[in-house]
Amino acid sequence: MKPKEMPLIKEYRIDKLKACLECIDHYPFNRDKQKECILVLYPGKVEKSVFRGMIISSLRHLGLIIGYGGFIRLSANGKIIIKSKSLNDELHQRVLRAVVYEIDERKFGFLGILVKKASFLKQDFLTFVNSIVNGRNEKQKKERTLHWFSILEQVGLTNYDDKRNLSIIAHQYKQTLSDIDIALKNPGKFKKYLFDTYFELSKDTAGVVDIANLREKVAVKMLINDKKILTEKQFDKMLRSIPFATNDYLISFGRPMGAEEKLFEYKGNYFRTLSIKIFKK
């Protein structure tokens, strides 16, 4: 098995992460205000160690923010975490689990390891993970493993019992698998949200819309109107599943000018923007 890179999530307390997301959501594209808001959460700490060194790096590793410098804002996954808080707690917890599940699938793979076995002794789990990840030393690998496993526990996907066994929380894991299954989403409704949102956004963009913005707006609409969870990965899967050219419309994509985040991948190519042309009958 090829060793994998595992990021260090320096701030791994869910409540702190959510509070920082709220700061960024409240002050999008305003680095100074974001910084001021976040520093209030860490009294006595200095800007360099907290804002740049811990929060921005952690949120970026988690994929919950996009942009750099004065252009930082929430990603679609970050947005549905915050938006679901104002709806109801049960839905909010499901959103957290769905987003964390996808992060784990993409960057860590812990759940995939645990689901193959009823439970692991904690030390056995650490030993196994350390054997398949890259790191400067055992201490560094252990720190990264424990921080991420803490997040899995906090959102309710895993459990650590008094006998030092690590295991999946079966009923919540099953609910998460259901929440991330695009087969359980209405494709017709998704397409309507996609088109409606595109035309809302395109009024101010000469018909060219950032796919990252579409992801966010469509996911929020589905969350509020239907109480359905649409993560970024699901959005991209559902977008790929609809025809791009019909007798009624043509969907075209624009490539990025340089290295960018959260690009839409289709058949090995990466795109930043989307345009829709409607054919008049």
Short mmCIF file of C-alpha atoms in Angstrom, two decimals:
data_model
loop_
_atom_site.label_atom_id
_atom_site.label_comp_id
_atom_site.label_asym_id
_atom_site.label_seq_id
_atom_site.Cartn_x
_atom_site.Cartn_y
_atom_site.Cartn_z
CA MET A 1 0.00 0.00 0.00
CA LYS A 2 1.41 3.39 -1.01
CA PRO A 3 1.97 5.69 1.98
CA LYS A 4 -0.46 8.62 2.05
CA GLU A 5 -0.05 12.19 3.22
CA MET A 6 -2.18 13.03 6.25
CA PRO A 7 -2.64 16.71 7.14
CA LEU A 8 -2.38 18.07 10.66
CA ILE A 9 -5.66 19.65 11.73
CA LYS A 10 -4.25 21.97 14.40
CA GLU A 11 -7.66 23.15 15.64
CA TYR A 12 -9.74 20.02 15.98
CA ARG A 13 -12.39 21.14 18.46
CA ILE A 14 -15.66 21.17 16.51
CA ASP A 15 -17.24 24.03 18.48
CA LYS A 16 -14.20 26.23 17.89
CA LEU A 17 -14.10 25.35 14.20
CA LYS A 18 -17.78 26.23 13.82
CA ALA A 19 -17.30 29.54 15.64
CA CYS A 20 -14.43 30.40 13.29
CA LEU A 21 -16.57 29.47 10.28
CA GLU A 22 -19.23 31.85 11.55
CA CYS A 23 -16.64 34.65 11.74
CA ILE A 24 -15.59 34.05 8.15
CA ASP A 25 -19.20 33.77 7.01
CA HIS A 26 -20.07 37.04 8.75
CA TYR A 27 -17.15 38.87 7.11
CA PRO A 28 -16.54 37.29 3.68
CA PHE A 29 -13.70 38.87 1.71
CA ASN A 30 -12.67 40.95 4.74
CA ARG A 31 -9.50 39.47 6.20
CA ASP A 32 -9.09 42.11 8.92
CA LYS A 33 -12.61 41.62 10.28
CA GLN A 34 -12.30 37.84 10.05
CA LYS A 35 -9.07 38.04 12.01
CA GLU A 36 -10.54 40.32 14.69
CA CYS A 37 -13.58 38.07 15.12
CA ILE A 38 -11.49 34.89 15.39
CA LEU A 39 -8.97 36.39 17.82
CA VAL A 40 -11.83 37.16 20.23
CA LEU A 41 -12.32 33.38 20.45
CA TYR A 42 -8.70 32.95 21.60
CA PRO A 43 -8.01 35.57 24.28
CA GLY A 44 -4.34 36.09 24.99
CA LYS A 45 -3.20 34.48 21.74
CA VAL A 46 -1.35 36.34 18.99
CA GLU A 47 -2.60 36.74 15.43
CA LYS A 48 0.23 34.85 13.75
CA SER A 49 -0.16 31.68 15.80
CA VAL A 50 -3.97 31.61 15.81
CA PHE A 51 -5.33 33.09 12.60
CA ARG A 52 -2.63 32.16 10.12
CA GLY A 53 -0.91 29.29 11.88
CA MET A 54 -3.89 27.37 13.25
CA ILE A 55 -7.32 28.39 11.96
CA ILE A 56 -6.77 29.19 8.30
CA SER A 57 -4.52 26.16 7.83
CA SER A 58 -7.00 23.83 9.58
CA LEU A 59 -10.05 25.12 7.70
CA ARG A 60 -8.17 24.91 4.41
CA HIS A 61 -7.09 21.31 5.06
CA LEU A 62 -10.72 20.50 5.84
CA GLY A 63 -11.87 22.20 2.63
CA LEU A 64 -14.28 24.47 4.52
CA ILE A 65 -12.89 27.73 3.12
CA ILE A 66 -11.74 28.91 -0.28
CA GLY A 67 -9.72 31.90 -1.39
CA TYR A 68 -6.55 33.53 -0.16
CA GLY A 69 -5.52 36.81 1.42
CA GLY A 70 -8.43 39.25 1.30
CA PHE A 71 -10.65 36.85 -0.64
CA ILE A 72 -11.31 34.13 1.92
CA ARG A 73 -14.88 32.87 2.19
CA LEU A 74 -16.70 29.67 3.10
CA SER A 75 -16.79 26.78 0.68
CA ALA A 76 -20.13 25.12 -0.04
CA ASN A 77 -19.44 22.50 2.65
CA GLY A 78 -18.53 25.20 5.15
CA LYS A 79 -21.71 27.10 4.26
CA ILE A 80 -24.10 24.20 4.83
CA ILE A 81 -22.49 23.51 8.20
CA ILE A 82 -23.25 27.06 9.33
CA LYS A 83 -26.64 27.34 7.60
CA SER A 84 -27.90 24.08 9.11
CA LYS A 85 -27.31 25.43 12.63
CA SER A 86 -30.24 27.80 12.16
CA LEU A 87 -32.58 25.04 10.97
CA ASN A 88 -32.56 22.24 13.52
CA ASP A 89 -29.96 20.41 15.55
CA GLU A 90 -30.65 16.93 14.18
CA LEU A 91 -30.13 18.13 10.60
CA HIS A 92 -27.06 20.10 11.66
CA GLN A 93 -25.46 16.99 13.18
CA ARG A 94 -26.20 15.04 10.00
CA VAL A 95 -24.58 17.77 7.90
CA LEU A 96 -21.47 17.65 10.09
CA ARG A 97 -21.25 13.88 9.73
CA ALA A 98 -21.76 13.99 5.95
CA VAL A 99 -19.05 16.61 5.46
CA VAL A 100 -16.63 14.89 7.84
CA TYR A 101 -17.30 11.54 6.16
CA GLU A 102 -16.26 12.98 2.80
CA ILE A 103 -13.15 14.61 4.28
CA ASP A 104 -12.18 11.29 5.82
CA GLU A 105 -12.77 9.48 2.54
CA ARG A 106 -10.61 11.99 0.66
CA LYS A 107 -7.75 12.59 3.11
CA PHE A 108 -7.62 10.03 5.92
CA GLY A 109 -9.47 6.76 5.25
CA PHE A 110 -10.05 5.94 8.92
CA LEU A 111 -13.71 5.00 8.49
CA GLY A 112 -12.85 2.64 5.67
CA ILE A 113 -10.40 0.89 7.98
CA LEU A 114 -12.81 0.67 10.89
CA VAL A 115 -15.83 -0.47 8.89
CA LYS A 116 -13.92 -3.60 7.80
CA LYS A 117 -13.50 -4.67 11.40
CA ALA A 118 -15.96 -4.58 14.28
CA SER A 119 -13.53 -2.71 16.50
CA PHE A 120 -9.86 -1.91 17.06
CA LEU A 121 -7.91 -1.53 20.24
CA LYS A 122 -6.77 2.08 20.18
CA GLN A 123 -3.07 1.19 20.17
CA ASP A 124 -3.56 -1.35 17.39
CA PHE A 125 -5.36 1.26 15.33
CA LEU A 126 -2.59 3.81 15.83
CA THR A 127 0.04 1.25 14.91
CA PHE A 128 -1.82 0.27 11.74
CA VAL A 129 -2.42 3.87 10.62
CA ASN A 130 1.19 4.83 11.31
CA SER A 131 2.28 2.06 8.98
CA ILE A 132 0.36 3.47 6.00
CA VAL A 133 0.92 7.23 6.30
CA ASN A 134 3.89 9.49 5.71
CA GLY A 135 5.33 11.58 8.51
CA ARG A 136 8.62 12.90 9.82
CA ASN A 137 8.43 10.71 12.91
CA GLU A 138 6.07 8.55 14.97
CA LYS A 139 5.11 11.45 17.25
CA GLN A 140 3.99 13.58 14.31
CA LYS A 141 1.97 10.74 12.76
CA LYS A 142 0.32 9.96 16.10
CA GLU A 143 -0.65 13.60 16.61
CA ARG A 144 -2.29 13.79 13.18
CA THR A 145 -4.11 10.53 13.74
CA LEU A 146 -5.43 11.47 17.19
CA HIS A 147 -6.61 14.92 16.07
CA TRP A 148 -8.60 13.50 13.19
CA PHE A 149 -9.98 10.64 15.23
CA SER A 150 -11.16 13.19 17.80
CA ILE A 151 -13.17 14.94 15.07
CA LEU A 152 -14.75 11.63 14.02
CA GLU A 153 -15.76 11.05 17.65
CA GLN A 154 -17.08 14.58 18.16
CA VAL A 155 -19.46 14.37 15.19
CA GLY A 156 -20.70 10.93 16.24
CA LEU A 157 -19.26 8.66 13.57
CA THR A 158 -17.00 6.68 15.88
CA ASN A 159 -16.85 5.66 19.51
CA TYR A 160 -14.07 5.00 22.00
CA ASP A 161 -15.28 2.85 24.88
CA ASP A 162 -13.96 2.22 28.39
CA LYS A 163 -12.20 -0.94 27.17
CA ARG A 164 -10.10 1.18 24.78
CA ASN A 165 -11.91 -0.13 21.71
CA LEU A 166 -12.49 2.09 18.66
CA SER A 167 -15.57 1.37 16.58
CA ILE A 168 -18.11 2.81 14.15
CA ILE A 169 -21.40 4.12 15.58
CA ALA A 170 -23.50 1.97 13.28
CA HIS A 171 -26.86 3.79 13.13
CA GLN A 172 -25.31 7.22 12.58
CA TYR A 173 -22.85 5.86 10.05
CA LYS A 174 -25.76 4.26 8.17
CA GLN A 175 -27.66 7.56 8.19
CA THR A 176 -24.58 9.31 6.81
CA LEU A 177 -24.29 6.83 3.94
CA SER A 178 -27.92 7.61 3.13
CA ASP A 179 -27.33 11.37 3.32
CA ILE A 180 -24.43 11.23 0.83
CA ASP A 181 -26.17 8.88 -1.63
CA ILE A 182 -27.10 10.82 -4.79
CA ALA A 183 -29.44 7.99 -5.79
CA LEU A 184 -31.72 9.24 -3.01
CA LYS A 185 -31.71 12.81 -4.37
CA ASN A 186 -34.31 13.99 -6.89
CA PRO A 187 -32.40 14.65 -10.14
CA GLY A 188 -35.21 16.78 -11.56
CA LYS A 189 -35.23 19.02 -8.51
CA PHE A 190 -31.46 19.30 -8.58
CA LYS A 191 -31.55 20.37 -12.23
CA LYS A 192 -34.22 22.99 -11.49
CA TYR A 193 -32.20 24.39 -8.58
CA LEU A 194 -29.09 24.41 -10.79
CA PHE A 195 -30.75 26.32 -13.63
CA ASP A 196 -32.64 28.72 -11.36
CA THR A 197 -29.50 29.49 -9.37
CA TYR A 198 -27.39 29.90 -12.48
CA PHE A 199 -29.77 32.50 -13.93
CA GLU A 200 -29.93 34.35 -10.59
CA LEU A 201 -26.14 34.57 -10.41
CA SER A 202 -25.53 35.19 -14.11
CA LYS A 203 -27.42 38.50 -14.06
CA ASP A 204 -24.34 40.13 -12.57
CA THR A 205 -21.65 38.07 -14.29
CA ALA A 206 -22.34 38.38 -18.03
CA GLY A 207 -23.51 34.77 -18.11
CA VAL A 208 -20.34 33.22 -16.67
CA VAL A 209 -20.78 31.79 -13.16
CA ASP A 210 -18.19 30.31 -10.80
CA ILE A 211 -19.02 26.67 -10.12
CA ALA A 212 -17.93 27.15 -6.48
CA ASN A 213 -20.71 29.74 -6.09
CA LEU A 214 -23.23 27.43 -7.74
CA ARG A 215 -22.33 24.60 -5.38
CA GLU A 216 -22.95 26.80 -2.37
CA LYS A 217 -26.23 28.36 -3.51
CA VAL A 218 -27.75 25.10 -4.76
CA ALA A 219 -26.73 23.23 -1.59
CA VAL A 220 -28.26 25.91 0.64
CA LYS A 221 -31.52 25.89 -1.33
CA MET A 222 -31.80 22.12 -1.07
CA LEU A 223 -30.99 22.25 2.64
CA ILE A 224 -33.57 24.94 3.44
CA ASN A 225 -36.36 23.87 1.10
CA ASP A 226 -36.06 20.09 1.21
CA LYS A 227 -33.96 19.40 4.32
CA LYS A 228 -31.64 17.42 2.07
CA ILE A 229 -27.85 17.43 2.40
CA LEU A 230 -25.94 18.17 -0.79
CA THR A 231 -22.20 18.12 -0.21
CA GLU A 232 -19.69 19.37 -2.77
CA LYS A 233 -18.90 15.85 -3.94
CA GLN A 234 -22.59 15.09 -4.44
CA PHE A 235 -23.12 18.32 -6.36
CA ASP A 236 -20.32 17.43 -8.76
CA LYS A 237 -21.63 13.90 -9.24
CA MET A 238 -25.14 15.16 -9.96
CA LEU A 239 -23.85 17.84 -12.33
CA ARG A 240 -21.93 15.20 -14.28
CA SER A 241 -25.08 13.06 -14.50
CA ILE A 242 -27.21 15.59 -16.43
CA PRO A 243 -26.87 16.04 -20.22
CA PHE A 244 -24.81 19.08 -21.15
CA ALA A 245 -26.31 19.48 -24.62
CA THR A 246 -29.96 19.03 -25.58
CA ASN A 247 -32.39 20.61 -28.03
CA ASP A 248 -33.35 23.05 -25.29
CA TYR A 249 -30.05 24.16 -23.80
CA LEU A 250 -26.26 23.96 -23.92
CA ILE A 251 -24.06 23.88 -20.80
CA SER A 252 -20.44 24.88 -21.38
CA PHE A 253 -17.49 25.11 -19.02
CA GLY A 254 -14.56 27.48 -18.66
CA ARG A 255 -11.07 26.46 -17.64
CA PRO A 256 -9.18 28.17 -14.80
CA MET A 257 -6.53 30.76 -15.59
CA GLY A 258 -4.09 29.16 -13.14
CA ALA A 259 -3.95 26.94 -10.07
CA GLU A 260 -7.23 27.30 -8.19
CA GLU A 261 -9.30 25.51 -5.53
CA LYS A 262 -12.51 23.52 -5.77
CA LEU A 263 -12.45 23.01 -9.53
CA PHE A 264 -15.07 20.86 -11.23
CA GLU A 265 -13.58 17.71 -12.74
CA TYR A 266 -15.07 16.08 -15.82
CA LYS A 267 -13.38 13.34 -17.84
CA GLY A 268 -9.95 14.28 -16.58
CA ASN A 269 -10.33 18.00 -17.25
CA TYR A 270 -10.81 20.73 -14.67
CA PHE A 271 -13.15 23.70 -14.95
CA ARG A 272 -13.85 26.80 -12.91
CA THR A 273 -16.92 28.36 -14.54
CA LEU A 274 -20.20 27.34 -16.13
CA SER A 275 -22.43 28.97 -18.74
CA ILE A 276 -25.89 27.95 -19.93
CA LYS A 277 -27.43 28.92 -23.24
CA ILE A 278 -31.15 28.39 -23.72
CA PHE A 279 -32.40 27.80 -27.26
CA LYS A 280 -35.58 29.66 -28.06
CA LYS A 281 -38.22 27.64 -29.80
#
